[in-house]
Amino acid sequence: MEIDALLKASISLTPASAKRSKREPYTIDMIVAIHKQLNLSHPLDTAVFACLTTSFFATAHAGEFTIPRLDAFNPAIHVKPSNVSDTHDRQNLHMKTFFLPRTKSALEGEEVSWAKQTGPADLEEAFTNHLRINEPPLDNALFAYRHNDSYHPLTKAKFLQRLTSAMKAAGRQPVSSHGIWIGSTLKYLLRNVPFDVVKIKGCWSSDTFLAYLRHHAQILAPYMQVTPALQEQFLCHTMNLPPVR
């Protein structure tokens, strides 16, 4: 089949140096399990959960919302409260938008966004709670948290350390930070969000996007049926997608 051939080609054309072992994805169930292990009246836990849910639902990398080291915060390249805005479309649908001043693929910055969800993984409540508990200054790191009489920017190491301990406490196997980005991509695809929309949202480059989809029959199922329109949609999205990240 044409689709199968395209997917196989995406694997064979990917350089060996760029291939990685399959990463386990974060899931909503996993986020809920972490939520139960955190104290959301504690400054650090509040910042960690807000960062997790924002990264997941914005389909962003954990490193884009955290800081490499405590002394490494740079307002010119790291996201701050002043980089957050609320937007509405013509149907008055609300989105929370975050301008990332610099990413690995966009040195001049790019925007990511999320919409309100429901349930224990409600990221809007998590984000609002973080702002209420920590009150990060507008020119500080977005997920800075109160520490004694000052603020600490949320480092990637501290973020992952707290997630790992929460998952172990919940009886779960810890998952790598890359699993947040992958899990978000899978979540939106399994909601039947179109391939091209998810690709743009997650800033996937075409080869890695196809290589990862090859292992997920549930995502491909609607596009593998006899309905011509679905097959044409899939081919359209996979045959002409320029690299983004």
PDB file of C-alpha atoms in Angstrom:
ATOM      1  CA  MET A   1       0.000   0.000   0.000  1.00  0.00           C
ATOM      2  CA  GLU A   2       1.102   3.594  -0.628  1.00  0.00           C
ATOM      3  CA  ILE A   3       0.764   4.551   3.028  1.00  0.00           C
ATOM      4  CA  ASP A   4       2.812   1.602   4.229  1.00  0.00           C
ATOM      5  CA  ALA A   5       5.495   2.408   1.670  1.00  0.00           C
ATOM      6  CA  LEU A   6       5.653   6.022   2.824  1.00  0.00           C
ATOM      7  CA  LEU A   7       6.021   5.026   6.450  1.00  0.00           C
ATOM      8  CA  LYS A   8       8.756   2.498   5.674  1.00  0.00           C
ATOM      9  CA  ALA A   9      10.578   5.099   3.599  1.00  0.00           C
ATOM     10  CA  SER A  10      10.487   7.558   6.487  1.00  0.00           C
ATOM     11  CA  ILE A  11      12.321   5.022   8.651  1.00  0.00           C
ATOM     12  CA  SER A  12      14.921   4.044   6.055  1.00  0.00           C
ATOM     13  CA  LEU A  13      15.721   7.666   5.175  1.00  0.00           C
ATOM     14  CA  THR A  14      16.262   8.691   8.797  1.00  0.00           C
ATOM     15  CA  PRO A  15      20.019   8.816   9.564  1.00  0.00           C
ATOM     16  CA  ALA A  16      21.182   6.228  12.096  1.00  0.00           C
ATOM     17  CA  SER A  17      22.550   9.022  14.286  1.00  0.00           C
ATOM     18  CA  ALA A  18      19.068  10.542  14.501  1.00  0.00           C
ATOM     19  CA  LYS A  19      17.298   7.338  15.501  1.00  0.00           C
ATOM     20  CA  ARG A  20      16.396   6.854  19.154  1.00  0.00           C
ATOM     21  CA  SER A  21      14.816   4.064  21.100  1.00  0.00           C
ATOM     22  CA  LYS A  22      11.067   4.291  21.490  1.00  0.00           C
ATOM     23  CA  ARG A  23      10.039   6.599  24.344  1.00  0.00           C
ATOM     24  CA  GLU A  24       7.125   5.846  26.628  1.00  0.00           C
ATOM     25  CA  PRO A  25       4.534   8.638  26.440  1.00  0.00           C
ATOM     26  CA  TYR A  26       2.963  10.526  29.308  1.00  0.00           C
ATOM     27  CA  THR A  27      -0.788   9.974  29.537  1.00  0.00           C
ATOM     28  CA  ILE A  28      -3.681  11.762  31.239  1.00  0.00           C
ATOM     29  CA  ASP A  29      -3.930   8.836  33.649  1.00  0.00           C
ATOM     30  CA  MET A  30      -0.268   9.302  34.547  1.00  0.00           C
ATOM     31  CA  ILE A  31      -0.740  13.040  35.104  1.00  0.00           C
ATOM     32  CA  VAL A  32      -3.705  12.330  37.393  1.00  0.00           C
ATOM     33  CA  ALA A  33      -1.574   9.842  39.359  1.00  0.00           C
ATOM     34  CA  ILE A  34       1.149  12.488  39.773  1.00  0.00           C
ATOM     35  CA  HIS A  35      -1.469  15.055  40.823  1.00  0.00           C
ATOM     36  CA  LYS A  36      -2.512  12.814  43.718  1.00  0.00           C
ATOM     37  CA  GLN A  37       1.052  12.686  45.030  1.00  0.00           C
ATOM     38  CA  LEU A  38       1.675  16.436  45.012  1.00  0.00           C
ATOM     39  CA  ASN A  39       0.797  19.046  47.621  1.00  0.00           C
ATOM     40  CA  LEU A  40      -0.668  21.869  45.551  1.00  0.00           C
ATOM     41  CA  SER A  41      -0.445  24.322  48.422  1.00  0.00           C
ATOM     42  CA  HIS A  42       3.352  23.866  48.423  1.00  0.00           C
ATOM     43  CA  PRO A  43       5.243  26.340  46.181  1.00  0.00           C
ATOM     44  CA  LEU A  44       7.490  23.776  44.472  1.00  0.00           C
ATOM     45  CA  ASP A  45       4.766  21.183  43.873  1.00  0.00           C
ATOM     46  CA  THR A  46       2.446  23.873  42.561  1.00  0.00           C
ATOM     47  CA  ALA A  47       5.062  25.058  40.048  1.00  0.00           C
ATOM     48  CA  VAL A  48       5.910  21.475  39.004  1.00  0.00           C
ATOM     49  CA  PHE A  49       2.301  20.497  38.304  1.00  0.00           C
ATOM     50  CA  ALA A  50       1.575  23.725  36.440  1.00  0.00           C
ATOM     51  CA  CYS A  51       4.706  23.245  34.337  1.00  0.00           C
ATOM     52  CA  LEU A  52       3.816  19.612  33.613  1.00  0.00           C
ATOM     53  CA  THR A  53       0.268  20.343  32.485  1.00  0.00           C
ATOM     54  CA  THR A  54       1.265  23.406  30.475  1.00  0.00           C
ATOM     55  CA  SER A  55       4.078  21.520  28.716  1.00  0.00           C
ATOM     56  CA  PHE A  56       1.807  18.551  28.000  1.00  0.00           C
ATOM     57  CA  PHE A  57      -1.236  20.397  26.670  1.00  0.00           C
ATOM     58  CA  ALA A  58       0.881  22.949  24.772  1.00  0.00           C
ATOM     59  CA  THR A  59       2.833  20.053  23.174  1.00  0.00           C
ATOM     60  CA  ALA A  60       6.099  21.618  24.278  1.00  0.00           C
ATOM     61  CA  HIS A  61       9.429  20.258  25.452  1.00  0.00           C
ATOM     62  CA  ALA A  62      10.044  20.315  29.202  1.00  0.00           C
ATOM     63  CA  GLY A  63      13.231  22.297  28.625  1.00  0.00           C
ATOM     64  CA  GLU A  64      11.256  25.105  27.009  1.00  0.00           C
ATOM     65  CA  PHE A  65       9.455  25.900  30.270  1.00  0.00           C
ATOM     66  CA  THR A  66      12.279  25.147  32.707  1.00  0.00           C
ATOM     67  CA  ILE A  67      15.751  26.569  33.328  1.00  0.00           C
ATOM     68  CA  PRO A  68      19.048  24.646  32.961  1.00  0.00           C
ATOM     69  CA  ARG A  69      20.458  25.776  36.336  1.00  0.00           C
ATOM     70  CA  LEU A  70      19.428  27.986  39.245  1.00  0.00           C
ATOM     71  CA  ASP A  71      21.859  30.692  38.123  1.00  0.00           C
ATOM     72  CA  ALA A  72      21.064  30.406  34.406  1.00  0.00           C
ATOM     73  CA  PHE A  73      17.798  32.361  34.095  1.00  0.00           C
ATOM     74  CA  ASN A  74      18.004  34.886  31.267  1.00  0.00           C
ATOM     75  CA  PRO A  75      14.894  37.025  30.626  1.00  0.00           C
ATOM     76  CA  ALA A  76      15.936  37.440  26.993  1.00  0.00           C
ATOM     77  CA  ILE A  77      15.697  33.717  26.213  1.00  0.00           C
ATOM     78  CA  HIS A  78      13.504  32.136  28.909  1.00  0.00           C
ATOM     79  CA  VAL A  79       9.721  32.373  29.163  1.00  0.00           C
ATOM     80  CA  LYS A  80       8.345  34.792  31.772  1.00  0.00           C
ATOM     81  CA  PRO A  81       4.873  35.727  33.079  1.00  0.00           C
ATOM     82  CA  SER A  82       5.000  38.747  30.778  1.00  0.00           C
ATOM     83  CA  ASN A  83       5.160  36.328  27.806  1.00  0.00           C
ATOM     84  CA  VAL A  84       1.712  34.893  28.587  1.00  0.00           C
ATOM     85  CA  SER A  85      -1.451  36.201  26.944  1.00  0.00           C
ATOM     86  CA  ASP A  86      -5.091  35.262  26.419  1.00  0.00           C
ATOM     87  CA  THR A  87      -6.428  35.029  22.889  1.00  0.00           C
ATOM     88  CA  HIS A  88      -9.851  34.363  21.354  1.00  0.00           C
ATOM     89  CA  ASP A  89     -10.817  33.332  17.852  1.00  0.00           C
ATOM     90  CA  ARG A  90     -13.873  34.415  15.844  1.00  0.00           C
ATOM     91  CA  GLN A  91     -16.011  31.848  17.667  1.00  0.00           C
ATOM     92  CA  ASN A  92     -14.779  33.342  20.961  1.00  0.00           C
ATOM     93  CA  LEU A  93     -12.869  30.150  21.800  1.00  0.00           C
ATOM     94  CA  HIS A  94     -10.287  30.932  24.468  1.00  0.00           C
ATOM     95  CA  MET A  95      -6.613  29.979  24.278  1.00  0.00           C
ATOM     96  CA  LYS A  96      -3.749  30.642  26.653  1.00  0.00           C
ATOM     97  CA  THR A  97      -0.709  31.573  24.567  1.00  0.00           C
ATOM     98  CA  PHE A  98       2.942  31.443  25.626  1.00  0.00           C
ATOM     99  CA  PHE A  99       5.695  33.172  23.697  1.00  0.00           C
ATOM    100  CA  LEU A 100       8.945  31.224  24.030  1.00  0.00           C
ATOM    101  CA  PRO A 101      11.693  33.836  23.410  1.00  0.00           C
ATOM    102  CA  ARG A 102      14.095  31.211  22.065  1.00  0.00           C
ATOM    103  CA  THR A 103      13.963  27.523  21.214  1.00  0.00           C
ATOM    104  CA  LYS A 104      16.442  25.175  19.558  1.00  0.00           C
ATOM    105  CA  SER A 105      14.685  25.552  16.213  1.00  0.00           C
ATOM    106  CA  ALA A 106      13.439  29.134  16.524  1.00  0.00           C
ATOM    107  CA  LEU A 107      16.138  31.513  17.726  1.00  0.00           C
ATOM    108  CA  GLU A 108      13.732  34.439  17.369  1.00  0.00           C
ATOM    109  CA  GLY A 109      11.064  32.669  19.400  1.00  0.00           C
ATOM    110  CA  GLU A 110       7.767  30.931  18.758  1.00  0.00           C
ATOM    111  CA  GLU A 111       4.338  30.589  20.342  1.00  0.00           C
ATOM    112  CA  VAL A 112       2.694  27.554  21.925  1.00  0.00           C
ATOM    113  CA  SER A 113      -0.777  27.430  23.419  1.00  0.00           C
ATOM    114  CA  TRP A 114      -3.401  25.388  25.210  1.00  0.00           C
ATOM    115  CA  ALA A 115      -7.137  25.427  25.898  1.00  0.00           C
ATOM    116  CA  LYS A 116      -8.936  24.650  29.137  1.00  0.00           C
ATOM    117  CA  GLN A 117      -9.463  20.977  30.001  1.00  0.00           C
ATOM    118  CA  THR A 118     -11.650  19.347  32.644  1.00  0.00           C
ATOM    119  CA  GLY A 119     -10.963  16.878  35.449  1.00  0.00           C
ATOM    120  CA  PRO A 120      -7.939  16.531  37.775  1.00  0.00           C
ATOM    121  CA  ALA A 121      -5.629  17.375  34.862  1.00  0.00           C
ATOM    122  CA  ASP A 122      -7.313  20.787  34.442  1.00  0.00           C
ATOM    123  CA  LEU A 123      -4.301  22.837  33.410  1.00  0.00           C
ATOM    124  CA  GLU A 124      -6.074  26.183  33.700  1.00  0.00           C
ATOM    125  CA  GLU A 125      -6.724  25.532  37.387  1.00  0.00           C
ATOM    126  CA  ALA A 126      -3.141  24.299  37.817  1.00  0.00           C
ATOM    127  CA  PHE A 127      -1.739  27.414  36.135  1.00  0.00           C
ATOM    128  CA  THR A 128      -4.003  29.781  38.068  1.00  0.00           C
ATOM    129  CA  ASN A 129      -3.080  28.036  41.321  1.00  0.00           C
ATOM    130  CA  HIS A 130       0.620  28.480  40.547  1.00  0.00           C
ATOM    131  CA  LEU A 131       0.149  32.208  39.953  1.00  0.00           C
ATOM    132  CA  ARG A 132      -1.858  32.479  43.174  1.00  0.00           C
ATOM    133  CA  ILE A 133       0.569  30.519  45.380  1.00  0.00           C
ATOM    134  CA  ASN A 134       3.881  31.686  43.923  1.00  0.00           C
ATOM    135  CA  GLU A 135       3.089  35.081  42.374  1.00  0.00           C
ATOM    136  CA  PRO A 136       6.174  34.975  40.100  1.00  0.00           C
ATOM    137  CA  PRO A 137       7.371  38.485  39.170  1.00  0.00           C
ATOM    138  CA  LEU A 138       6.683  39.510  35.586  1.00  0.00           C
ATOM    139  CA  ASP A 139      10.409  39.583  34.750  1.00  0.00           C
ATOM    140  CA  ASN A 140      11.244  36.265  36.454  1.00  0.00           C
ATOM    141  CA  ALA A 141      10.951  32.692  35.183  1.00  0.00           C
ATOM    142  CA  LEU A 142       7.333  31.730  34.477  1.00  0.00           C
ATOM    143  CA  PHE A 143       7.429  28.766  36.836  1.00  0.00           C
ATOM    144  CA  ALA A 144       9.573  30.388  39.502  1.00  0.00           C
ATOM    145  CA  TYR A 145       8.488  29.294  42.989  1.00  0.00           C
ATOM    146  CA  ARG A 146       8.822  30.825  46.425  1.00  0.00           C
ATOM    147  CA  HIS A 147      11.860  29.659  48.384  1.00  0.00           C
ATOM    148  CA  ASN A 148      12.414  31.222  51.803  1.00  0.00           C
ATOM    149  CA  ASP A 149      12.326  34.981  51.157  1.00  0.00           C
ATOM    150  CA  SER A 150      13.139  34.822  47.461  1.00  0.00           C
ATOM    151  CA  TYR A 151      12.350  32.903  44.273  1.00  0.00           C
ATOM    152  CA  HIS A 152      13.945  29.930  42.602  1.00  0.00           C
ATOM    153  CA  PRO A 153      13.444  29.364  38.878  1.00  0.00           C
ATOM    154  CA  LEU A 154      12.175  25.852  38.209  1.00  0.00           C
ATOM    155  CA  THR A 155      15.153  23.955  36.828  1.00  0.00           C
ATOM    156  CA  LYS A 156      14.712  20.970  34.550  1.00  0.00           C
ATOM    157  CA  ALA A 157      16.577  18.776  37.051  1.00  0.00           C
ATOM    158  CA  LYS A 158      14.301  19.785  39.951  1.00  0.00           C
ATOM    159  CA  PHE A 159      11.210  19.388  37.753  1.00  0.00           C
ATOM    160  CA  LEU A 160      12.150  15.858  36.672  1.00  0.00           C
ATOM    161  CA  GLN A 161      13.291  14.897  40.162  1.00  0.00           C
ATOM    162  CA  ARG A 162       9.912  15.809  41.629  1.00  0.00           C
ATOM    163  CA  LEU A 163       8.004  14.040  38.843  1.00  0.00           C
ATOM    164  CA  THR A 164      10.103  10.905  39.335  1.00  0.00           C
ATOM    165  CA  SER A 165       9.484  10.815  43.083  1.00  0.00           C
ATOM    166  CA  ALA A 166       5.742  11.391  42.565  1.00  0.00           C
ATOM    167  CA  MET A 167       5.515   8.588  40.014  1.00  0.00           C
ATOM    168  CA  LYS A 168       7.408   6.177  42.250  1.00  0.00           C
ATOM    169  CA  ALA A 169       5.107   7.095  45.150  1.00  0.00           C
ATOM    170  CA  ALA A 170       2.159   6.301  42.881  1.00  0.00           C
ATOM    171  CA  GLY A 171       3.667   2.915  42.010  1.00  0.00           C
ATOM    172  CA  ARG A 172       4.462   4.007  38.455  1.00  0.00           C
ATOM    173  CA  GLN A 173       7.590   3.609  36.380  1.00  0.00           C
ATOM    174  CA  PRO A 174       9.221   7.017  35.759  1.00  0.00           C
ATOM    175  CA  VAL A 175       9.127   8.245  32.153  1.00  0.00           C
ATOM    176  CA  SER A 176      11.655  10.471  30.390  1.00  0.00           C
ATOM    177  CA  SER A 177      10.879  14.145  29.869  1.00  0.00           C
ATOM    178  CA  HIS A 178      10.611  13.543  26.105  1.00  0.00           C
ATOM    179  CA  GLY A 179       7.541  11.464  26.936  1.00  0.00           C
ATOM    180  CA  ILE A 180       5.641  14.677  27.725  1.00  0.00           C
ATOM    181  CA  TRP A 181       5.989  15.916  24.130  1.00  0.00           C
ATOM    182  CA  ILE A 182       5.272  12.486  22.662  1.00  0.00           C
ATOM    183  CA  GLY A 183       2.316  11.871  24.991  1.00  0.00           C
ATOM    184  CA  SER A 184       0.757  15.187  24.048  1.00  0.00           C
ATOM    185  CA  THR A 185       1.112  14.405  20.349  1.00  0.00           C
ATOM    186  CA  LEU A 186      -0.566  11.028  20.805  1.00  0.00           C
ATOM    187  CA  LYS A 187      -3.343  12.516  22.905  1.00  0.00           C
ATOM    188  CA  TYR A 188      -4.364  15.001  20.224  1.00  0.00           C
ATOM    189  CA  LEU A 189      -4.046  12.455  17.415  1.00  0.00           C
ATOM    190  CA  LEU A 190      -6.238   9.993  19.302  1.00  0.00           C
ATOM    191  CA  ARG A 191      -8.816  12.767  19.568  1.00  0.00           C
ATOM    192  CA  ASN A 192      -8.810  12.729  15.765  1.00  0.00           C
ATOM    193  CA  VAL A 193      -7.160  16.114  15.505  1.00  0.00           C
ATOM    194  CA  PRO A 194      -5.851  16.277  11.892  1.00  0.00           C
ATOM    195  CA  PHE A 195      -2.238  15.244  11.291  1.00  0.00           C
ATOM    196  CA  ASP A 196      -1.183  18.629   9.959  1.00  0.00           C
ATOM    197  CA  VAL A 197      -2.656  20.488  12.944  1.00  0.00           C
ATOM    198  CA  VAL A 198      -0.879  18.235  15.457  1.00  0.00           C
ATOM    199  CA  LYS A 199       2.333  18.466  13.469  1.00  0.00           C
ATOM    200  CA  ILE A 200       2.287  22.253  13.562  1.00  0.00           C
ATOM    201  CA  LYS A 201       1.256  22.353  17.225  1.00  0.00           C
ATOM    202  CA  GLY A 202       4.051  20.017  18.254  1.00  0.00           C
ATOM    203  CA  CYS A 203       6.636  21.480  15.846  1.00  0.00           C
ATOM    204  CA  TRP A 204       7.483  17.992  14.589  1.00  0.00           C
ATOM    205  CA  SER A 205       9.879  17.572  11.673  1.00  0.00           C
ATOM    206  CA  SER A 206       8.351  15.359   9.010  1.00  0.00           C
ATOM    207  CA  ASP A 207      10.706  12.378   9.251  1.00  0.00           C
ATOM    208  CA  THR A 208      10.483  11.931  13.020  1.00  0.00           C
ATOM    209  CA  PHE A 209       6.732  12.471  12.922  1.00  0.00           C
ATOM    210  CA  LEU A 210       6.221   9.647  10.424  1.00  0.00           C
ATOM    211  CA  ALA A 211       8.718   7.351  12.120  1.00  0.00           C
ATOM    212  CA  TYR A 212       6.894   7.644  15.412  1.00  0.00           C
ATOM    213  CA  LEU A 213       3.423   7.135  13.897  1.00  0.00           C
ATOM    214  CA  ARG A 214       4.581   3.887  12.333  1.00  0.00           C
ATOM    215  CA  HIS A 215       4.287   2.228  15.753  1.00  0.00           C
ATOM    216  CA  HIS A 216       0.779   3.377  16.627  1.00  0.00           C
ATOM    217  CA  ALA A 217      -1.977   1.481  14.835  1.00  0.00           C
ATOM    218  CA  GLN A 218      -4.742   3.254  16.755  1.00  0.00           C
ATOM    219  CA  ILE A 219      -3.742   6.571  15.207  1.00  0.00           C
ATOM    220  CA  LEU A 220      -3.434   5.190  11.708  1.00  0.00           C
ATOM    221  CA  ALA A 221      -6.632   3.131  11.833  1.00  0.00           C
ATOM    222  CA  PRO A 222      -9.057   5.840  10.574  1.00  0.00           C
ATOM    223  CA  TYR A 223      -6.738   6.555   7.649  1.00  0.00           C
ATOM    224  CA  MET A 224      -6.241   2.916   6.680  1.00  0.00           C
ATOM    225  CA  GLN A 225      -9.895   2.270   5.881  1.00  0.00           C
ATOM    226  CA  VAL A 226     -11.521   2.022   2.468  1.00  0.00           C
ATOM    227  CA  THR A 227     -12.911   5.556   2.662  1.00  0.00           C
ATOM    228  CA  PRO A 228     -11.013   7.411  -0.105  1.00  0.00           C
ATOM    229  CA  ALA A 229     -11.317  10.833   1.553  1.00  0.00           C
ATOM    230  CA  LEU A 230      -9.456   9.681   4.649  1.00  0.00           C
ATOM    231  CA  GLN A 231      -6.702   8.050   2.621  1.00  0.00           C
ATOM    232  CA  GLU A 232      -6.318  11.175   0.507  1.00  0.00           C
ATOM    233  CA  GLN A 233      -6.161  13.310   3.655  1.00  0.00           C
ATOM    234  CA  PHE A 234      -3.413  11.139   5.109  1.00  0.00           C
ATOM    235  CA  LEU A 235      -1.363  11.166   1.905  1.00  0.00           C
ATOM    236  CA  CYS A 236      -1.767  14.920   1.579  1.00  0.00           C
ATOM    237  CA  HIS A 237      -0.439  15.469   5.086  1.00  0.00           C
ATOM    238  CA  THR A 238       2.469  13.032   4.847  1.00  0.00           C
ATOM    239  CA  MET A 239       3.827  13.672   1.357  1.00  0.00           C
ATOM    240  CA  ASN A 240       4.446  17.415   1.544  1.00  0.00           C
ATOM    241  CA  LEU A 241       5.377  18.474   5.044  1.00  0.00           C
ATOM    242  CA  PRO A 242       8.468  20.691   5.427  1.00  0.00           C
ATOM    243  CA  PRO A 243      10.654  20.174   8.523  1.00  0.00           C
ATOM    244  CA  VAL A 244       9.711  22.461  11.416  1.00  0.00           C
ATOM    245  CA  ARG A 245      11.981  21.423  14.251  1.00  0.00           C
TER     246      ARG A 245
END
